[in-house]
mmCIF file of C-alpha atoms in Angstrom:
data_model
loop_
_atom_site.group_PDB
_atom_site.id
_atom_site.type_symbol
_atom_site.label_atom_id
_atom_site.label_comp_id
_atom_site.label_asym_id
_atom_site.label_seq_id
_atom_site.Cartn_x
_atom_site.Cartn_y
_atom_site.Cartn_z
ATOM 1 C CA UNK A 1 111.592 106.256 114.492
ATOM 2 C CA UNK A 2 108.673 105.606 116.734
ATOM 3 C CA UNK A 3 105.084 106.840 116.044
ATOM 4 C CA UNK A 4 102.049 106.988 117.978
ATOM 5 C CA UNK A 5 98.776 107.270 116.123
ATOM 6 C CA UNK A 6 95.905 108.591 118.376
ATOM 7 C CA UNK A 7 92.716 108.137 116.020
ATOM 8 C CA UNK A 8 89.400 106.628 117.088
ATOM 9 C CA UNK A 9 88.445 105.803 113.477
ATOM 10 C CA UNK A 10 90.000 102.430 113.600
ATOM 11 C CA UNK A 11 89.913 101.746 109.862
ATOM 12 C CA UNK A 12 91.731 105.157 109.341
ATOM 13 C CA UNK A 13 94.071 104.317 112.185
ATOM 14 C CA UNK A 14 94.738 100.834 110.543
ATOM 15 C CA UNK A 15 95.446 102.456 107.230
ATOM 16 C CA UNK A 16 97.996 104.951 108.540
ATOM 17 C CA UNK A 17 99.826 102.078 110.421
ATOM 18 C CA UNK A 18 99.852 99.746 107.464
ATOM 19 C CA UNK A 19 101.231 102.703 105.349
ATOM 20 C CA UNK A 20 103.695 104.240 107.823
ATOM 21 C CA UNK A 21 105.167 100.790 109.351
ATOM 22 C CA UNK A 22 107.250 100.505 106.203
ATOM 23 C CA UNK A 23 109.408 103.085 107.558
ATOM 24 C CA UNK A 24 108.325 103.588 111.262
ATOM 25 C CA UNK A 25 107.726 101.718 114.372
ATOM 26 C CA UNK A 26 103.861 102.402 115.131
ATOM 27 C CA UNK A 27 101.671 102.081 118.101
ATOM 28 C CA UNK A 28 97.873 102.864 118.058
ATOM 29 C CA UNK A 29 95.612 104.393 120.489
ATOM 30 C CA UNK A 30 91.834 104.837 120.007
ATOM 31 C CA UNK A 31 91.182 107.240 122.910
ATOM 32 C CA UNK A 32 92.807 109.938 124.821
ATOM 33 C CA UNK A 33 93.300 107.688 127.761
ATOM 34 C CA UNK A 34 94.958 105.084 125.756
ATOM 35 C CA UNK A 35 97.222 107.763 124.117
ATOM 36 C CA UNK A 36 98.466 108.918 127.542
ATOM 37 C CA UNK A 37 99.141 105.482 128.832
ATOM 38 C CA UNK A 38 101.277 104.814 125.644
ATOM 39 C CA UNK A 39 102.946 108.214 126.227
ATOM 40 C CA UNK A 40 103.815 107.085 129.823
ATOM 41 C CA UNK A 41 105.345 103.981 128.806
ATOM 42 C CA UNK A 42 107.274 105.061 125.835
ATOM 43 C CA UNK A 43 109.039 107.938 124.113
ATOM 44 C CA UNK A 44 107.750 108.988 120.498
ATOM 45 C CA UNK A 45 109.545 110.880 117.589
ATOM 46 C CA UNK A 46 105.992 111.535 116.152
ATOM 47 C CA UNK A 47 102.472 111.754 117.785
ATOM 48 C CA UNK A 48 99.696 111.863 115.015
ATOM 49 C CA UNK A 49 96.768 113.473 116.879
ATOM 50 C CA UNK A 50 93.066 113.371 116.073
ATOM 51 C CA UNK A 51 91.165 116.175 117.700
ATOM 52 C CA UNK A 52 87.874 114.493 117.699
ATOM 53 C CA UNK A 53 88.458 111.715 120.290
ATOM 54 C CA UNK A 54 85.372 110.185 122.289
ATOM 55 C CA UNK A 55 86.687 110.725 125.863
ATOM 56 C CA UNK A 56 88.569 114.028 125.607
ATOM 57 C CA UNK A 57 89.131 116.984 123.116
ATOM 58 C CA UNK A 58 92.219 116.588 121.274
ATOM 59 C CA UNK A 59 93.636 120.033 122.040
ATOM 60 C CA UNK A 60 93.361 119.217 125.621
ATOM 61 C CA UNK A 61 95.148 115.919 125.070
ATOM 62 C CA UNK A 62 97.931 117.933 123.252
ATOM 63 C CA UNK A 63 98.547 119.962 126.338
ATOM 64 C CA UNK A 64 98.818 116.912 128.577
ATOM 65 C CA UNK A 65 100.829 114.940 125.788
ATOM 66 C CA UNK A 66 103.625 117.691 125.614
ATOM 67 C CA UNK A 67 104.258 117.159 129.397
ATOM 68 C CA UNK A 68 104.888 113.540 128.889
ATOM 69 C CA UNK A 69 106.636 113.543 125.440
ATOM 70 C CA UNK A 70 108.125 117.036 125.272
ATOM 71 C CA UNK A 71 110.621 115.866 122.361
ATOM 72 C CA UNK A 72 108.034 114.323 120.220
ATOM 73 C CA UNK A 73 106.884 116.231 116.976
ATOM 74 C CA UNK A 74 103.181 116.440 116.821
ATOM 75 C CA UNK A 75 100.715 116.668 113.832
ATOM 76 C CA UNK A 76 97.104 117.346 114.327
ATOM 77 C CA UNK A 77 94.736 115.343 111.949
ATOM 78 C CA UNK A 78 91.223 116.573 111.908
ATOM 79 C CA UNK A 79 87.886 116.988 110.259
ATOM 80 C CA UNK A 80 87.487 120.356 111.862
ATOM 81 C CA UNK A 81 87.664 123.174 109.504
ATOM 82 C CA UNK A 82 87.857 126.209 111.937
ATOM 83 C CA UNK A 83 90.633 128.278 111.614
ATOM 84 C CA UNK A 84 90.690 128.983 115.310
ATOM 85 C CA UNK A 85 91.275 125.140 116.067
ATOM 86 C CA UNK A 86 94.263 125.100 113.740
ATOM 87 C CA UNK A 87 95.627 128.259 115.333
ATOM 88 C CA UNK A 88 95.259 127.033 118.902
ATOM 89 C CA UNK A 89 96.710 123.742 118.047
ATOM 90 C CA UNK A 90 99.919 125.300 116.447
ATOM 91 C CA UNK A 91 100.032 127.749 119.587
ATOM 92 C CA UNK A 92 99.920 124.718 121.859
ATOM 93 C CA UNK A 93 102.906 123.348 120.202
ATOM 94 C CA UNK A 94 101.910 121.272 117.351
ATOM 95 C CA UNK A 95 104.195 121.171 114.366
ATOM 96 C CA UNK A 96 101.817 120.928 111.566
ATOM 97 C CA UNK A 97 98.121 120.470 111.003
ATOM 98 C CA UNK A 98 96.601 118.346 108.266
ATOM 99 C CA UNK A 99 92.833 118.399 107.622
ATOM 100 C CA UNK A 100 90.837 115.222 106.715
ATOM 101 C CA UNK A 101 90.569 113.675 104.185
ATOM 102 C CA UNK A 102 94.242 113.614 103.443
ATOM 103 C CA UNK A 103 96.489 111.446 101.328
ATOM 104 C CA UNK A 104 98.705 109.027 103.078
ATOM 105 C CA UNK A 105 101.737 110.207 101.007
ATOM 106 C CA UNK A 106 101.006 113.853 101.890
ATOM 107 C CA UNK A 107 101.166 112.785 105.628
ATOM 108 C CA UNK A 108 104.429 111.022 105.014
ATOM 109 C CA UNK A 109 105.750 114.044 103.366
ATOM 110 C CA UNK A 110 104.711 116.351 106.131
ATOM 111 C CA UNK A 111 106.333 113.995 108.683
ATOM 112 C CA UNK A 112 109.559 114.044 106.712
ATOM 113 C CA UNK A 113 109.463 117.984 106.362
ATOM 114 C CA UNK A 114 108.998 118.377 110.177
ATOM 115 C CA UNK A 115 111.922 116.009 110.849
ATOM 116 C CA UNK A 116 114.178 117.883 108.638
ATOM 117 C CA UNK A 117 113.083 121.138 110.266
ATOM 118 C CA UNK A 118 113.620 119.844 113.690
ATOM 119 C CA UNK A 119 117.156 118.487 113.021
ATOM 120 C CA UNK A 120 118.309 121.370 110.781
ATOM 121 C CA UNK A 121 118.181 119.957 107.388
ATOM 122 C CA UNK A 122 116.928 122.303 104.695
ATOM 123 C CA UNK A 123 116.924 119.483 102.196
ATOM 124 C CA UNK A 124 115.902 115.759 101.841
ATOM 125 C CA UNK A 125 119.319 114.969 100.573
ATOM 126 C CA UNK A 126 122.142 115.088 103.043
ATOM 127 C CA UNK A 127 125.756 114.836 102.328
ATOM 128 C CA UNK A 128 128.054 112.891 104.551
ATOM 129 C CA UNK A 129 131.418 112.187 103.535
ATOM 130 C CA UNK A 130 131.536 110.836 99.870
ATOM 131 C CA UNK A 131 127.851 109.857 100.199
ATOM 132 C CA UNK A 132 124.471 111.352 99.637
ATOM 133 C CA UNK A 133 121.738 110.311 101.782
ATOM 134 C CA UNK A 134 118.164 110.736 100.601
ATOM 135 C CA UNK A 135 115.781 110.751 103.631
ATOM 136 C CA UNK A 136 112.738 110.623 101.672
ATOM 137 C CA UNK A 137 113.705 108.004 98.932
ATOM 138 C CA UNK A 138 115.605 106.324 101.648
ATOM 139 C CA UNK A 139 118.673 105.742 99.423
ATOM 140 C CA UNK A 140 122.508 106.165 99.849
ATOM 141 C CA UNK A 141 124.252 107.091 96.847
ATOM 142 C CA UNK A 142 128.125 107.208 95.930
ATOM 143 C CA UNK A 143 128.677 109.041 92.720
ATOM 144 C CA UNK A 144 125.845 107.571 90.479
ATOM 145 C CA UNK A 145 125.935 104.327 92.161
ATOM 146 C CA UNK A 146 123.250 103.393 95.027
ATOM 147 C CA UNK A 147 124.640 101.508 97.895
ATOM 148 C CA UNK A 148 122.378 98.684 98.902
ATOM 149 C CA UNK A 149 121.515 98.815 102.699
ATOM 150 C CA UNK A 150 118.854 96.718 104.305
ATOM 151 C CA UNK A 151 115.686 98.567 105.929
ATOM 152 C CA UNK A 152 117.172 98.296 109.267
ATOM 153 C CA UNK A 153 120.544 99.501 108.250
ATOM 154 C CA UNK A 154 119.299 102.538 106.611
ATOM 155 C CA UNK A 155 117.026 103.248 109.598
ATOM 156 C CA UNK A 156 120.084 103.091 111.884
ATOM 157 C CA UNK A 157 122.230 105.153 109.530
ATOM 158 C CA UNK A 158 119.603 107.914 109.076
ATOM 159 C CA UNK A 159 118.810 107.969 112.848
ATOM 160 C CA UNK A 160 122.448 108.642 113.604
ATOM 161 C CA UNK A 161 122.588 111.223 110.672
ATOM 162 C CA UNK A 162 119.507 113.044 112.056
ATOM 163 C CA UNK A 163 121.349 113.218 115.573
ATOM 164 C CA UNK A 164 124.767 114.100 114.003
ATOM 165 C CA UNK A 165 127.489 114.969 116.312
ATOM 166 C CA UNK A 166 125.537 113.472 119.109
ATOM 167 C CA UNK A 167 126.647 110.157 120.885
ATOM 168 C CA UNK A 168 123.798 107.728 120.905
ATOM 169 C CA UNK A 169 123.864 104.574 123.231
ATOM 170 C CA UNK A 170 123.003 101.232 122.022
ATOM 171 C CA UNK A 171 119.850 101.143 124.063
ATOM 172 C CA UNK A 172 118.694 104.350 122.499
ATOM 173 C CA UNK A 173 119.407 103.113 118.965
ATOM 174 C CA UNK A 174 117.853 99.805 119.821
ATOM 175 C CA UNK A 175 114.626 101.368 121.245
ATOM 176 C CA UNK A 176 114.162 103.615 118.087
ATOM 177 C CA UNK A 177 115.067 100.981 115.319
ATOM 178 C CA UNK A 178 113.377 97.829 116.773
ATOM 179 C CA UNK A 179 111.175 99.169 119.646
ATOM 180 C CA UNK A 180 111.347 98.401 123.258
ATOM 181 C CA UNK A 181 113.438 95.723 124.874
ATOM 182 C CA UNK A 182 113.059 94.415 128.284
ATOM 183 C CA UNK A 183 116.316 94.072 130.237
ATOM 184 C CA UNK A 184 116.318 90.204 129.622
ATOM 185 C CA UNK A 185 115.884 90.626 126.003
ATOM 186 C CA UNK A 186 118.083 93.679 125.207
ATOM 187 C CA UNK A 187 121.662 92.492 123.521
ATOM 188 C CA UNK A 188 123.732 95.479 122.311
ATOM 189 C CA UNK A 189 125.095 93.018 119.723
ATOM 190 C CA UNK A 190 122.127 93.809 117.445
ATOM 191 C CA UNK A 191 123.429 97.233 117.145
ATOM 192 C CA UNK A 192 127.017 96.405 116.760
ATOM 193 C CA UNK A 193 126.423 93.795 113.937
ATOM 194 C CA UNK A 194 124.432 96.282 112.019
ATOM 195 C CA UNK A 195 127.019 99.139 112.273
ATOM 196 C CA UNK A 196 129.651 96.398 111.234
ATOM 197 C CA UNK A 197 127.571 95.701 108.024
ATOM 198 C CA UNK A 198 127.132 99.496 107.461
ATOM 199 C CA UNK A 199 130.679 100.190 107.595
ATOM 200 C CA UNK A 200 131.660 97.197 105.457
ATOM 201 C CA UNK A 201 129.108 98.056 102.642
ATOM 202 C CA UNK A 202 130.010 101.890 102.703
ATOM 203 C CA UNK A 203 133.785 101.418 102.972
ATOM 204 C CA UNK A 204 133.751 99.443 99.855
ATOM 205 C CA UNK A 205 133.109 102.797 98.080
ATOM 206 C CA UNK A 206 134.872 105.246 100.463
ATOM 207 C CA UNK A 207 136.063 106.171 103.862
ATOM 208 C CA UNK A 208 133.578 106.163 106.763
ATOM 209 C CA UNK A 209 135.728 107.760 109.412
ATOM 210 C CA UNK A 210 132.769 109.979 110.114
ATOM 211 C CA UNK A 211 130.816 106.814 111.683
ATOM 212 C CA UNK A 212 132.506 106.793 114.944
ATOM 213 C CA UNK A 213 132.369 104.423 117.958
ATOM 214 C CA UNK A 214 132.087 105.898 121.166
ATOM 215 C CA UNK A 215 133.856 103.462 123.612
ATOM 216 C CA UNK A 216 131.513 102.069 126.346
ATOM 217 C CA UNK A 217 128.633 104.280 124.978
ATOM 218 C CA UNK A 218 127.521 103.553 121.454
ATOM 219 C CA UNK A 219 127.952 105.446 118.247
ATOM 220 C CA UNK A 220 127.862 108.904 116.345
ATOM 221 C CA UNK A 221 128.159 110.625 113.207
ATOM 222 C CA UNK A 222 130.662 113.424 113.241
ATOM 223 C CA UNK A 223 130.522 116.182 110.815
ATOM 224 C CA UNK A 224 132.063 119.542 110.284
ATOM 225 C CA UNK A 225 128.763 121.471 109.862
#
C-alpha cells in the first residue's frame, strides 16, 4: 500500500517513514504545495496529514486532497488540542485523528484499523480457504503451522485479500506493491512470478482455487462472503 506523509517537521516525517516503510511504500511532503503535487502524480491508500503546515492550514488541504485522492484514507496528525478542529477534520472526511505526541505503534494500529473498516473486515485475522491471514502480524497460518512468505508475497496476497472478489490488473498490483513504473520499466512478469510463488507455497498445504487468474487482466481472490 502507498502512503503519503505530509508533515513539515522533517525529523518526525523521517521517523514515520523509517517505521512505516517496513510495510508500506512511503512518499514525503513538507508543505501543502508539495503534498498536492504528489497527489496529482499518484494515488495513495493512506494520507497522513499534519494540520500545522507552513503554507496552508491542513484542514483546507484536506478539502483539496479529497478531490485529488477521493479513495485514500486520511489520518490527521496534529498538536492542536481543540475539539472543534478534530470535529471539523472528521466532518471533512478524515478517517481518524491522532494528537501529537503519538506512538508510531499506535499510528500503525490506527492505520490497520481504518483499513479493516474500509474493506469490511471486523477482525485483523481473516480466513481464506484453509488459511488464516493476520493482517497485523503479517502472517499466514495453516492449522498451527506458519507458511513462510516473503515480504512482497505477503504484500501482494494481503492487497488482493483486502480487495476480495474484485479483479485487479497487473499494473494496479505493481503500483501498489512496488511503486510507480514508467511504461518502459513496467513488466507484468514481476506479478506473475510472485503469484506463482504464492500458489506454490500455499498449495503445499491446501488448495488455493480461491486465488484466481483473470485472463488478459490480472488476478483476484474469490470468496463466498
